[in-house]
Amino acid sequence: MSFAELFPIQFLSGAEWQAIIPLLIMSLSSVLALLFSPLHDKGRLVSFTTLTAGSVLALLALVFMVPDAPVPVLGGILIIDRLSQIFSALTVSAGLAAAFMTLGYDQREKIHAEVYSLIAFAVAGMMILVSTRDLMVLFIGLELMSLAVYVLVSMRRQAAMAAEAGLKYFLLGGVASAILLYGVSLLYGSTGSLKFDVIGQGLSRLWQTGTPMLPVAGLVMVAIGFLFKVGAVPFHVWIPDVYTGASTPVTGFMISGVKAAAIGALLRFSADVFALPGLLMVGGSFYWILWAIIAFTLLFGALVGLRQSSLKRMLAYSTIAHTGYVLLGFLALIVGQKEGAADAIVSYTLFYVVMNLGGFAVLTLLSPEGSDEPSLQDLAGLGQRRPYLAFALSLFLLSMAGIPPTAGFFGKYYLFMSAMSAGELGLTILAVLGSVISAAFYLRPLVYMYMRPADETSVSEPRWFGSSAVVGLAAVLTLVMGLIPSWFSSLMK
Amino acid sequence: MNQLLSWMIFLPAVGAALILLLPNARVAKPLGILISAVVAVMGVMLWFNFDPEALGPQFVIKQPWLPAMGVSFEVALDGLNLPLVVFTALLTPLAFLGTWSLPANATDTLQKRMTALVLLMECGALGTFLSQDLFLFYVFWEVILIPAYLLIGMYGGADRVKTTLQFFIYTFAGSLLMLVGIAWLIYAQKSTTGEFSASMIELQNLRFAFDPQAGWGGILSAQGLLFAAFAAAFFVKSPLVPFHAWLPSTYTQAPTLVTIYLAAILSKMGTYGILKILLPLFPDAARAFGPTLMWLAAIGIVYGALLAIVQKNLKTAIAYSSLSHVSYILLGLFSLTPSGMNGALLQMVNHGIAISGLFLLVGHLEKSRGSLELAAFGGLAKTTPLLATSFMVMVLSSVALPGTNGFVGEFMVLVSSFRVDSGATILAATGMVLGAVYMLNLYQKTMFGGASQDAPAGAVWADLSVKEIVVMAALSAAVVGIGVAPQGYLARSKVAIEATVKHISPETVEPDQSGRVSNF
């Protein structure tokens, strides 16, 4: 028996190597950052630099080495194409922003230097997650990301909330992963493959002969796994506590990076499997279940967000509402509006990541020492005290509310448009209703910043460089994307 | 001339940014006036260079903006928006000048922010009026909301936060429904012609299913739903009863400068939207619902007038009077006749002039008295003759005395609506009587009689300052000028209005009658 038969290692071609360079860079820098972090005194700085350098290199590679045609790596375990490049770039940027936001904050809250390597590991997991069309690799990417994030959530050792949040996220996330994995096994059992497209073809064949329970149960379980990660009602229960308990930069990272990765993976899976023409007919009620999930997600996030007095918690609930908008795009995709809906989802994710990173960078700067949870009251008089910071936060909030000329407006418009083209008038009206309700709570911080005088007791906010840089960049992007959105859309074509 | 419209829209926005970045707050207001005066000069140039005979938009600028969606930066002047554009451009510097020293506790940052935000509102208003692209129209329509929200919330009266939130939620809800409608229209355009387009003129060719026999059930057809979506936005902003709940408190709580802008210009965005978009795009629904809407407008006239009569607060009373007067505009629009709509368009500007003058004077009184309770006034005609005189001119314009601009507009509206629905018109005409009652009543209580018992002993009533005199003189000149010679004004909109009416109801155009009335 020869060596090659004993160890069937496939060798990568030049094009394949080139395609996975960004992923390799991220993986390498995550390991290096981990190795450097215990360095006495300098560990923090060195691992931060490693992560930043790695992220920047990966971003450059992603931007300048776009393959003309999709490159399948190792027989399709990974697919590097336009979509994976865009979502990888988004997640790398989210990781980079999270690292910058952690700068300064980590020293005050006594967070270990390993935080940077964990961010890098999570980003590497996200990149795998969005570049695969193989369920097993998808699961590996998902777990690589999730395990790193579980630790990130509970890293703020001073706070009891953080440990609780980490445990909650770990337990629930574990259950969700298990359900997803079970679904994967059912799909594998009924179609004999783990590849998205083969599963899709297999399912189409099966549906011609009736409604087989096994693959449908598998699909439902996979869907639950995804819905958990994007935080749709009723799989949202972990969101408020976990997002509040985690340290603010980590929350920002989860809200932007983790969610973008989950949306990217879901988009790939939907294009191949969920958007099969027969699926909505199977069982008949599939469509209405999805419809109800979207409707509840849209309204729940808005209604509960209205009652929050903590800014972080408010934004946590608001992300549930945003999930509702994205799912609106997915419904359009599944109903058959493939092109428009996919574009709308990608654009919205981009805009969403930018405005949330900006928002959470502001929150990081506002977070009071010890509690880490700025209340609305803390914002009083911010318009006088820190006019530029207040302006940036207003911009992000208005963008989330969907008011032109900000990025969020176009994101929302694209999704409305795709929903309308799929004939979903009812859900669009519900989305409008949700928007109006959430506008009420997006405006409340503005009331405090500009219309209430500052407290006597209010302390001045820290002026960390990293978070300020993220705020500035995100604010500029939010405005520019709102003024020339076509430029960003053309980037994605 | 070619880029003039872009300059008009964006100069205020650039100026606003500049003012916010200024280190010296003292020059904020003079700079604001200077910028808006430049815009006003451009407006005047447009007025005289506009060709009244030409059909179709003039000074067109069209740049692709979101090509994938068929959206472009398309602005142009036509007979429908010309009066409003020029009016907005002229009013803004006057409003600045008239409220120069307001509010009394003005700090430096306040002057800066207020000036900048009002300039942003001017940018939004001019952009809304000039847009020929539906999507662009929406963007400008929303742009104006944030400065208005902030201005009321930061510098309004005691109840400002609640008021401003209510104002925002009402208008935002309406706007979002309009956004859904816009998405629908653009998509419908794509499925009909194969090309995305948001150009208002191209969208006018779309025809949506509508069953005129179904009565109110017609609202559930495609055209009915679209009509409702756009109507939600326009009726809230105008406002039409019963979409007016935000109005009284907002007008009362807002600082004078903002109240002027809200009453004179923002409300016209709603009525203009009806004229430019709602009626031409959904003609079948417009014909079907027009009569009912005329009744709602007539009810609004009487309802606003009755409420104005019983108010104890001067500013609230004028706020309700504004509701009543805007309803005349709506009555004229929903009559769907050339002269009714032309009268309504004239009335949009007339109402703007009168209401600006009234709120300016109210602002002056508020500043010198610190209160606006009617009981706190009396006998001002003796102490402040200039104030009393200019108040009189505005009151006369409001009650539509012949010779003033209000008369021309209201007469055209009532004459043509009478032909369409005599019942609603008779109801509306009682509003004219009620209008005279509350206006003269207000005037009598503030200006005549003895000084109020509530007034502190030895209270000094300041008469108008030089700046205020300039503003009131300009507004009064407009009142009389349009009242005596409205032809030049009406002629500029005639062609566009007739084209619009012809588009809405091709069979009902009566050239001889409409010609006679609109050459009034």
mmCIF file of C-alpha atoms in Angstrom, chain A residues 119-426:
data_model
loop_
_atom_site.group_PDB
_atom_site.id
_atom_site.type_symbol
_atom_site.label_atom_id
_atom_site.label_comp_id
_atom_site.label_asym_id
_atom_site.label_seq_id
_atom_site.Cartn_x
_atom_site.Cartn_y
_atom_site.Cartn_z
ATOM 1 C CA ILE A 119 -11.724 37.403 18.211
ATOM 2 C CA ALA A 120 -9.386 36.127 15.508
ATOM 3 C CA PHE A 121 -10.509 32.532 16.047
ATOM 4 C CA ALA A 122 -14.127 33.573 15.829
ATOM 5 C CA VAL A 123 -13.463 35.470 12.610
ATOM 6 C CA ALA A 124 -11.726 32.454 11.103
ATOM 7 C CA GLY A 125 -14.772 30.378 12.018
ATOM 8 C CA MET A 126 -17.057 32.930 10.415
ATOM 9 C CA MET A 127 -15.006 32.882 7.230
ATOM 10 C CA ILE A 128 -15.368 29.125 7.015
ATOM 11 C CA LEU A 129 -19.059 29.430 7.784
ATOM 12 C CA VAL A 130 -19.730 31.780 4.897
ATOM 13 C CA SER A 131 -17.498 30.044 2.355
ATOM 14 C CA THR A 132 -18.778 26.526 2.477
ATOM 15 C CA ARG A 133 -21.475 24.557 0.756
ATOM 16 C CA ASP A 134 -20.874 21.471 2.808
ATOM 17 C CA LEU A 135 -22.941 20.917 5.921
ATOM 18 C CA MET A 136 -20.159 19.275 7.916
ATOM 19 C CA VAL A 137 -17.704 22.072 7.217
ATOM 20 C CA LEU A 138 -20.459 24.535 7.965
ATOM 21 C CA PHE A 139 -20.868 22.914 11.342
ATOM 22 C CA ILE A 140 -17.139 23.102 11.992
ATOM 23 C CA GLY A 141 -17.076 26.774 11.110
ATOM 24 C CA LEU A 142 -20.117 27.406 13.256
ATOM 25 C CA GLU A 143 -18.569 25.712 16.264
ATOM 26 C CA LEU A 144 -15.195 27.367 15.826
ATOM 27 C CA MET A 145 -16.968 30.702 15.846
ATOM 28 C CA SER A 146 -19.372 29.848 18.645
ATOM 29 C CA LEU A 147 -16.810 28.372 21.034
ATOM 30 C CA ALA A 148 -14.656 31.437 20.731
ATOM 31 C CA VAL A 149 -17.641 33.700 21.285
ATOM 32 C CA TYR A 150 -18.836 31.720 24.330
ATOM 33 C CA VAL A 151 -15.526 32.528 25.971
ATOM 34 C CA LEU A 152 -15.582 36.126 24.796
ATOM 35 C CA VAL A 153 -18.984 36.614 26.375
ATOM 36 C CA SER A 154 -17.886 35.419 29.794
ATOM 37 C CA MET A 155 -14.493 37.103 29.783
ATOM 38 C CA ARG A 156 -15.434 40.123 31.827
ATOM 39 C CA ARG A 157 -14.673 38.377 35.085
ATOM 40 C CA GLN A 158 -15.584 41.276 37.355
ATOM 41 C CA ALA A 159 -19.225 41.087 36.438
ATOM 42 C CA ALA A 160 -21.540 38.347 37.607
ATOM 43 C CA MET A 161 -23.755 39.038 34.622
ATOM 44 C CA ALA A 162 -20.995 38.034 32.227
ATOM 45 C CA ALA A 163 -20.567 34.554 33.674
ATOM 46 C CA GLU A 164 -24.306 34.018 33.620
ATOM 47 C CA ALA A 165 -24.532 35.287 30.069
ATOM 48 C CA GLY A 166 -21.707 33.055 28.944
ATOM 49 C CA LEU A 167 -23.274 30.001 30.527
ATOM 50 C CA LYS A 168 -26.675 30.795 29.078
ATOM 51 C CA TYR A 169 -25.277 31.331 25.625
ATOM 52 C CA PHE A 170 -23.186 28.192 25.860
ATOM 53 C CA LEU A 171 -26.042 25.958 26.974
ATOM 54 C CA LEU A 172 -28.621 27.291 24.555
ATOM 55 C CA GLY A 173 -26.110 27.549 21.736
ATOM 56 C CA GLY A 174 -25.084 23.964 22.412
ATOM 57 C CA VAL A 175 -28.669 22.808 22.172
ATOM 58 C CA ALA A 176 -29.135 24.733 18.950
ATOM 59 C CA SER A 177 -25.972 23.236 17.512
ATOM 60 C CA ALA A 178 -27.152 19.781 18.480
ATOM 61 C CA ILE A 179 -30.497 20.322 16.799
ATOM 62 C CA LEU A 180 -28.744 21.577 13.694
ATOM 63 C CA LEU A 181 -26.436 18.597 13.682
ATOM 64 C CA TYR A 182 -29.329 16.220 14.062
ATOM 65 C CA GLY A 183 -31.013 17.919 11.151
ATOM 66 C CA VAL A 184 -27.833 17.545 9.142
ATOM 67 C CA SER A 185 -27.782 13.818 9.853
ATOM 68 C CA LEU A 186 -31.387 13.454 8.744
ATOM 69 C CA LEU A 187 -30.659 15.292 5.516
ATOM 70 C CA TYR A 188 -27.617 13.142 4.971
ATOM 71 C CA GLY A 189 -29.646 10.048 5.652
ATOM 72 C CA SER A 190 -32.329 10.906 3.167
ATOM 73 C CA THR A 191 -30.224 12.352 0.350
ATOM 74 C CA GLY A 192 -26.863 10.705 0.885
ATOM 75 C CA SER A 193 -24.869 13.881 0.726
ATOM 76 C CA LEU A 194 -23.696 16.799 2.788
ATOM 77 C CA LYS A 195 -23.312 19.146 -0.147
ATOM 78 C CA PHE A 196 -25.984 21.816 -0.412
ATOM 79 C CA ASP A 197 -26.637 21.416 -4.102
ATOM 80 C CA VAL A 198 -26.769 17.634 -3.997
ATOM 81 C CA ILE A 199 -29.151 17.784 -1.046
ATOM 82 C CA GLY A 200 -31.284 20.212 -3.014
ATOM 83 C CA GLN A 201 -31.426 17.932 -6.029
ATOM 84 C CA GLY A 202 -32.139 14.925 -3.830
ATOM 85 C CA LEU A 203 -34.984 16.708 -2.107
ATOM 86 C CA SER A 204 -36.494 17.809 -5.408
ATOM 87 C CA ARG A 205 -36.479 14.173 -6.514
ATOM 88 C CA LEU A 206 -38.040 13.010 -3.275
ATOM 89 C CA TRP A 207 -40.849 15.552 -3.449
ATOM 90 C CA GLN A 208 -41.993 14.243 -6.761
ATOM 91 C CA THR A 209 -43.136 11.117 -5.004
ATOM 92 C CA GLY A 210 -44.895 12.671 -2.026
ATOM 93 C CA THR A 211 -43.992 14.270 1.270
ATOM 94 C CA PRO A 212 -41.209 12.379 2.944
ATOM 95 C CA MET A 213 -41.135 13.141 6.647
ATOM 96 C CA LEU A 214 -37.460 12.494 7.235
ATOM 97 C CA PRO A 215 -35.909 15.248 5.095
ATOM 98 C CA VAL A 216 -38.620 17.698 6.076
ATOM 99 C CA ALA A 217 -37.823 17.114 9.736
ATOM 100 C CA GLY A 218 -34.155 17.555 8.862
ATOM 101 C CA LEU A 219 -34.830 20.855 7.117
ATOM 102 C CA VAL A 220 -36.865 22.131 10.036
ATOM 103 C CA MET A 221 -34.050 21.300 12.448
ATOM 104 C CA VAL A 222 -31.415 22.965 10.302
ATOM 105 C CA ALA A 223 -33.681 25.982 10.010
ATOM 106 C CA ILE A 224 -34.015 26.126 13.783
ATOM 107 C CA GLY A 225 -30.239 26.118 14.113
ATOM 108 C CA PHE A 226 -29.977 29.075 11.761
ATOM 109 C CA LEU A 227 -32.889 30.941 13.278
ATOM 110 C CA PHE A 228 -31.253 30.605 16.673
ATOM 111 C CA LYS A 229 -28.063 32.180 15.431
ATOM 112 C CA VAL A 230 -29.796 35.085 13.729
ATOM 113 C CA GLY A 231 -32.076 35.523 16.722
ATOM 114 C CA ALA A 232 -35.568 35.147 15.306
ATOM 115 C CA VAL A 233 -38.607 34.829 17.579
ATOM 116 C CA PRO A 234 -39.169 32.336 19.264
ATOM 117 C CA PHE A 235 -35.494 31.378 19.262
ATOM 118 C CA HIS A 236 -34.434 34.752 20.573
ATOM 119 C CA VAL A 237 -34.675 34.120 24.310
ATOM 120 C CA TRP A 238 -30.919 34.213 24.800
ATOM 121 C CA ILE A 239 -30.451 37.566 23.102
ATOM 122 C CA PRO A 240 -31.262 40.180 25.737
ATOM 123 C CA ASP A 241 -29.321 38.590 28.588
ATOM 124 C CA VAL A 242 -26.347 37.514 26.539
ATOM 125 C CA TYR A 243 -26.011 40.785 24.688
ATOM 126 C CA THR A 244 -26.337 42.726 27.926
ATOM 127 C CA GLY A 245 -24.020 40.499 29.928
ATOM 128 C CA ALA A 246 -21.194 40.460 27.424
ATOM 129 C CA SER A 247 -18.779 43.353 27.437
ATOM 130 C CA THR A 248 -19.846 46.098 25.078
ATOM 131 C CA PRO A 249 -17.212 45.552 22.360
ATOM 132 C CA VAL A 250 -18.045 41.844 22.333
ATOM 133 C CA THR A 251 -21.735 42.597 22.041
ATOM 134 C CA GLY A 252 -20.958 44.801 19.085
ATOM 135 C CA PHE A 253 -18.935 42.000 17.565
ATOM 136 C CA MET A 254 -21.710 39.477 18.071
ATOM 137 C CA ILE A 255 -24.415 41.750 16.761
ATOM 138 C CA SER A 256 -22.462 42.550 13.621
ATOM 139 C CA GLY A 257 -20.010 39.717 12.949
ATOM 140 C CA VAL A 258 -21.816 36.653 14.250
ATOM 141 C CA LYS A 259 -25.052 37.764 12.715
ATOM 142 C CA ALA A 260 -23.505 38.631 9.365
ATOM 143 C CA ALA A 261 -21.845 35.221 9.255
ATOM 144 C CA ALA A 262 -25.092 33.474 10.105
ATOM 145 C CA ILE A 263 -26.927 35.465 7.445
ATOM 146 C CA GLY A 264 -24.234 34.642 4.904
ATOM 147 C CA ALA A 265 -24.426 30.932 5.617
ATOM 148 C CA LEU A 266 -28.197 30.998 5.608
ATOM 149 C CA LEU A 267 -28.152 32.826 2.280
ATOM 150 C CA ARG A 268 -26.028 30.097 0.726
ATOM 151 C CA PHE A 269 -28.103 27.324 2.174
ATOM 152 C CA SER A 270 -31.356 29.037 1.164
ATOM 153 C CA ALA A 271 -30.225 29.574 -2.394
ATOM 154 C CA ASP A 272 -29.591 25.851 -2.765
ATOM 155 C CA VAL A 273 -32.082 24.210 -0.466
ATOM 156 C CA PHE A 274 -34.738 26.408 1.138
ATOM 157 C CA ALA A 275 -35.513 28.161 -2.116
ATOM 158 C CA LEU A 276 -36.423 24.939 -3.857
ATOM 159 C CA PRO A 277 -39.634 25.442 -5.751
ATOM 160 C CA GLY A 278 -41.344 22.539 -4.040
ATOM 161 C CA LEU A 279 -40.488 23.399 -0.488
ATOM 162 C CA LEU A 280 -43.299 25.815 0.230
ATOM 163 C CA MET A 281 -45.786 23.303 -1.038
ATOM 164 C CA VAL A 282 -44.524 20.552 1.214
ATOM 165 C CA GLY A 283 -46.868 20.176 4.120
ATOM 166 C CA GLY A 284 -48.604 23.396 3.082
ATOM 167 C CA SER A 285 -47.984 25.101 6.388
ATOM 168 C CA PHE A 286 -44.267 25.776 5.889
ATOM 169 C CA TYR A 287 -44.975 29.139 4.374
ATOM 170 C CA TRP A 288 -47.296 30.214 7.142
ATOM 171 C CA ILE A 289 -44.933 29.124 9.872
ATOM 172 C CA LEU A 290 -42.215 31.233 8.313
ATOM 173 C CA TRP A 291 -44.701 34.046 7.850
ATOM 174 C CA ALA A 292 -45.638 33.951 11.526
ATOM 175 C CA ILE A 293 -42.012 33.791 12.646
ATOM 176 C CA ILE A 294 -41.235 36.894 10.620
ATOM 177 C CA ALA A 295 -44.309 38.743 11.809
ATOM 178 C CA PHE A 296 -43.575 38.027 15.458
ATOM 179 C CA THR A 297 -39.890 38.830 15.051
ATOM 180 C CA LEU A 298 -40.711 42.199 13.488
ATOM 181 C CA LEU A 299 -43.185 43.224 16.137
ATOM 182 C CA PHE A 300 -41.626 41.638 19.197
ATOM 183 C CA GLY A 301 -38.284 43.387 18.836
ATOM 184 C CA ALA A 302 -39.962 46.738 18.367
ATOM 185 C CA LEU A 303 -42.509 46.395 21.155
ATOM 186 C CA VAL A 304 -40.163 45.098 23.825
ATOM 187 C CA GLY A 305 -37.417 47.502 22.814
ATOM 188 C CA LEU A 306 -39.835 50.297 23.601
ATOM 189 C CA ARG A 307 -39.812 49.429 27.296
ATOM 190 C CA GLN A 308 -36.060 49.390 27.885
ATOM 191 C CA SER A 309 -34.185 52.017 29.808
ATOM 192 C CA SER A 310 -30.749 50.521 29.254
ATOM 193 C CA LEU A 311 -29.252 51.492 25.935
ATOM 194 C CA LYS A 312 -27.505 48.200 25.431
ATOM 195 C CA ARG A 313 -30.622 46.204 26.107
ATOM 196 C CA MET A 314 -32.577 48.460 23.795
ATOM 197 C CA LEU A 315 -30.166 47.861 20.944
ATOM 198 C CA ALA A 316 -30.228 44.152 21.742
ATOM 199 C CA TYR A 317 -33.970 44.061 21.232
ATOM 200 C CA SER A 318 -33.663 46.255 18.198
ATOM 201 C CA THR A 319 -31.464 43.627 16.554
ATOM 202 C CA ILE A 320 -34.352 41.207 16.857
ATOM 203 C CA ALA A 321 -36.439 43.621 14.829
ATOM 204 C CA HIS A 322 -33.620 43.875 12.291
ATOM 205 C CA THR A 323 -33.590 40.112 12.033
ATOM 206 C CA GLY A 324 -37.219 40.405 11.068
ATOM 207 C CA TYR A 325 -36.350 42.693 8.172
ATOM 208 C CA VAL A 326 -33.653 40.349 6.941
ATOM 209 C CA LEU A 327 -36.011 37.398 7.123
ATOM 210 C CA LEU A 328 -38.400 39.387 4.986
ATOM 211 C CA GLY A 329 -35.713 39.236 2.323
ATOM 212 C CA PHE A 330 -35.316 35.512 2.876
ATOM 213 C CA LEU A 331 -39.021 34.970 2.453
ATOM 214 C CA ALA A 332 -38.840 36.787 -0.869
ATOM 215 C CA LEU A 333 -35.878 34.614 -1.788
ATOM 216 C CA ILE A 334 -37.737 31.439 -0.959
ATOM 217 C CA VAL A 335 -40.848 32.569 -2.768
ATOM 218 C CA GLY A 336 -38.741 32.940 -5.868
ATOM 219 C CA GLN A 337 -37.311 36.454 -6.125
ATOM 220 C CA LYS A 338 -33.761 35.147 -6.205
ATOM 221 C CA GLU A 339 -31.747 38.025 -7.634
ATOM 222 C CA GLY A 340 -33.368 41.035 -6.035
ATOM 223 C CA ALA A 341 -33.822 39.419 -2.662
ATOM 224 C CA ALA A 342 -30.261 38.137 -2.403
ATOM 225 C CA ASP A 343 -28.921 41.587 -3.299
ATOM 226 C CA ALA A 344 -31.215 43.187 -0.768
ATOM 227 C CA ILE A 345 -30.064 40.816 1.962
ATOM 228 C CA VAL A 346 -26.398 41.408 1.208
ATOM 229 C CA SER A 347 -26.801 45.193 1.083
ATOM 230 C CA TYR A 348 -28.821 45.230 4.249
ATOM 231 C CA THR A 349 -26.249 43.118 6.067
ATOM 232 C CA LEU A 350 -23.498 45.490 5.012
ATOM 233 C CA PHE A 351 -25.406 48.548 6.185
ATOM 234 C CA TYR A 352 -26.495 46.779 9.333
ATOM 235 C CA VAL A 353 -22.945 45.807 10.271
ATOM 236 C CA VAL A 354 -21.667 49.332 9.783
ATOM 237 C CA MET A 355 -24.344 51.067 11.798
ATOM 238 C CA ASN A 356 -24.267 48.570 14.645
ATOM 239 C CA LEU A 357 -20.498 48.626 14.940
ATOM 240 C CA GLY A 358 -20.702 52.393 15.090
ATOM 241 C CA GLY A 359 -23.476 52.283 17.644
ATOM 242 C CA PHE A 360 -21.658 49.863 19.896
ATOM 243 C CA ALA A 361 -18.416 51.781 19.603
ATOM 244 C CA VAL A 362 -20.302 54.771 20.965
ATOM 245 C CA LEU A 363 -21.738 52.601 23.734
ATOM 246 C CA THR A 364 -18.243 51.413 24.595
ATOM 247 C CA LEU A 365 -17.175 55.006 25.016
ATOM 248 C CA LEU A 366 -20.218 55.728 27.136
ATOM 249 C CA SER A 367 -20.105 52.604 29.280
ATOM 250 C CA PRO A 368 -19.643 53.561 32.890
ATOM 251 C CA GLU A 369 -16.905 51.785 34.786
ATOM 252 C CA GLY A 370 -18.129 48.742 36.646
ATOM 253 C CA SER A 371 -21.658 48.454 35.329
ATOM 254 C CA ASP A 372 -20.848 48.617 31.612
ATOM 255 C CA GLU A 373 -24.460 49.380 30.869
ATOM 256 C CA PRO A 374 -25.146 52.997 30.002
ATOM 257 C CA SER A 375 -28.695 54.023 30.735
ATOM 258 C CA LEU A 376 -30.661 56.608 28.841
ATOM 259 C CA GLN A 377 -30.137 58.956 31.746
ATOM 260 C CA ASP A 378 -26.388 58.842 31.178
ATOM 261 C CA LEU A 379 -26.953 60.392 27.784
ATOM 262 C CA ALA A 380 -28.480 63.552 29.216
ATOM 263 C CA GLY A 381 -26.648 66.584 27.922
ATOM 264 C CA LEU A 382 -24.313 64.600 25.705
ATOM 265 C CA GLY A 383 -25.155 66.936 22.844
ATOM 266 C CA GLN A 384 -23.493 69.748 24.799
ATOM 267 C CA ARG A 385 -20.721 67.698 26.355
ATOM 268 C CA ARG A 386 -19.547 65.703 23.352
ATOM 269 C CA PRO A 387 -21.261 67.156 20.272
ATOM 270 C CA TYR A 388 -19.487 64.954 17.746
ATOM 271 C CA LEU A 389 -20.101 61.749 19.670
ATOM 272 C CA ALA A 390 -23.737 62.682 20.092
ATOM 273 C CA PHE A 391 -24.018 63.480 16.414
ATOM 274 C CA ALA A 392 -22.520 60.109 15.484
ATOM 275 C CA LEU A 393 -24.862 58.227 17.786
ATOM 276 C CA SER A 394 -27.805 60.142 16.343
ATOM 277 C CA LEU A 395 -26.665 59.180 12.892
ATOM 278 C CA PHE A 396 -26.506 55.483 13.777
ATOM 279 C CA LEU A 397 -29.883 55.561 15.475
ATOM 280 C CA LEU A 398 -31.504 57.365 12.566
ATOM 281 C CA SER A 399 -29.929 54.841 10.247
ATOM 282 C CA MET A 400 -31.365 51.989 12.289
ATOM 283 C CA ALA A 401 -34.726 53.703 12.203
ATOM 284 C CA GLY A 402 -34.374 53.896 8.431
ATOM 285 C CA ILE A 403 -34.440 57.621 7.830
ATOM 286 C CA PRO A 404 -32.738 59.034 4.727
ATOM 287 C CA PRO A 405 -30.089 59.943 3.820
ATOM 288 C CA THR A 406 -28.477 57.189 5.871
ATOM 289 C CA ALA A 407 -27.390 53.685 4.965
ATOM 290 C CA GLY A 408 -30.162 52.056 6.979
ATOM 291 C CA PHE A 409 -32.825 53.708 4.889
ATOM 292 C CA PHE A 410 -31.584 52.073 1.719
ATOM 293 C CA GLY A 411 -31.190 48.730 3.418
ATOM 294 C CA LYS A 412 -34.768 48.865 4.540
ATOM 295 C CA TYR A 413 -35.970 50.098 1.186
ATOM 296 C CA TYR A 414 -34.269 47.260 -0.698
ATOM 297 C CA LEU A 415 -35.892 44.721 1.601
ATOM 298 C CA PHE A 416 -39.314 46.335 1.298
ATOM 299 C CA MET A 417 -38.853 46.323 -2.437
ATOM 300 C CA SER A 418 -37.962 42.641 -2.554
ATOM 301 C CA ALA A 419 -40.851 41.768 -0.262
ATOM 302 C CA MET A 420 -43.226 43.782 -2.443
ATOM 303 C CA SER A 421 -41.959 42.071 -5.561
ATOM 304 C CA ALA A 422 -42.677 38.732 -3.898
ATOM 305 C CA GLY A 423 -46.212 39.931 -3.273
ATOM 306 C CA GLU A 424 -45.810 40.139 0.502
ATOM 307 C CA LEU A 425 -47.896 43.237 1.100
ATOM 308 C CA GLY A 426 -49.175 42.128 4.491
#
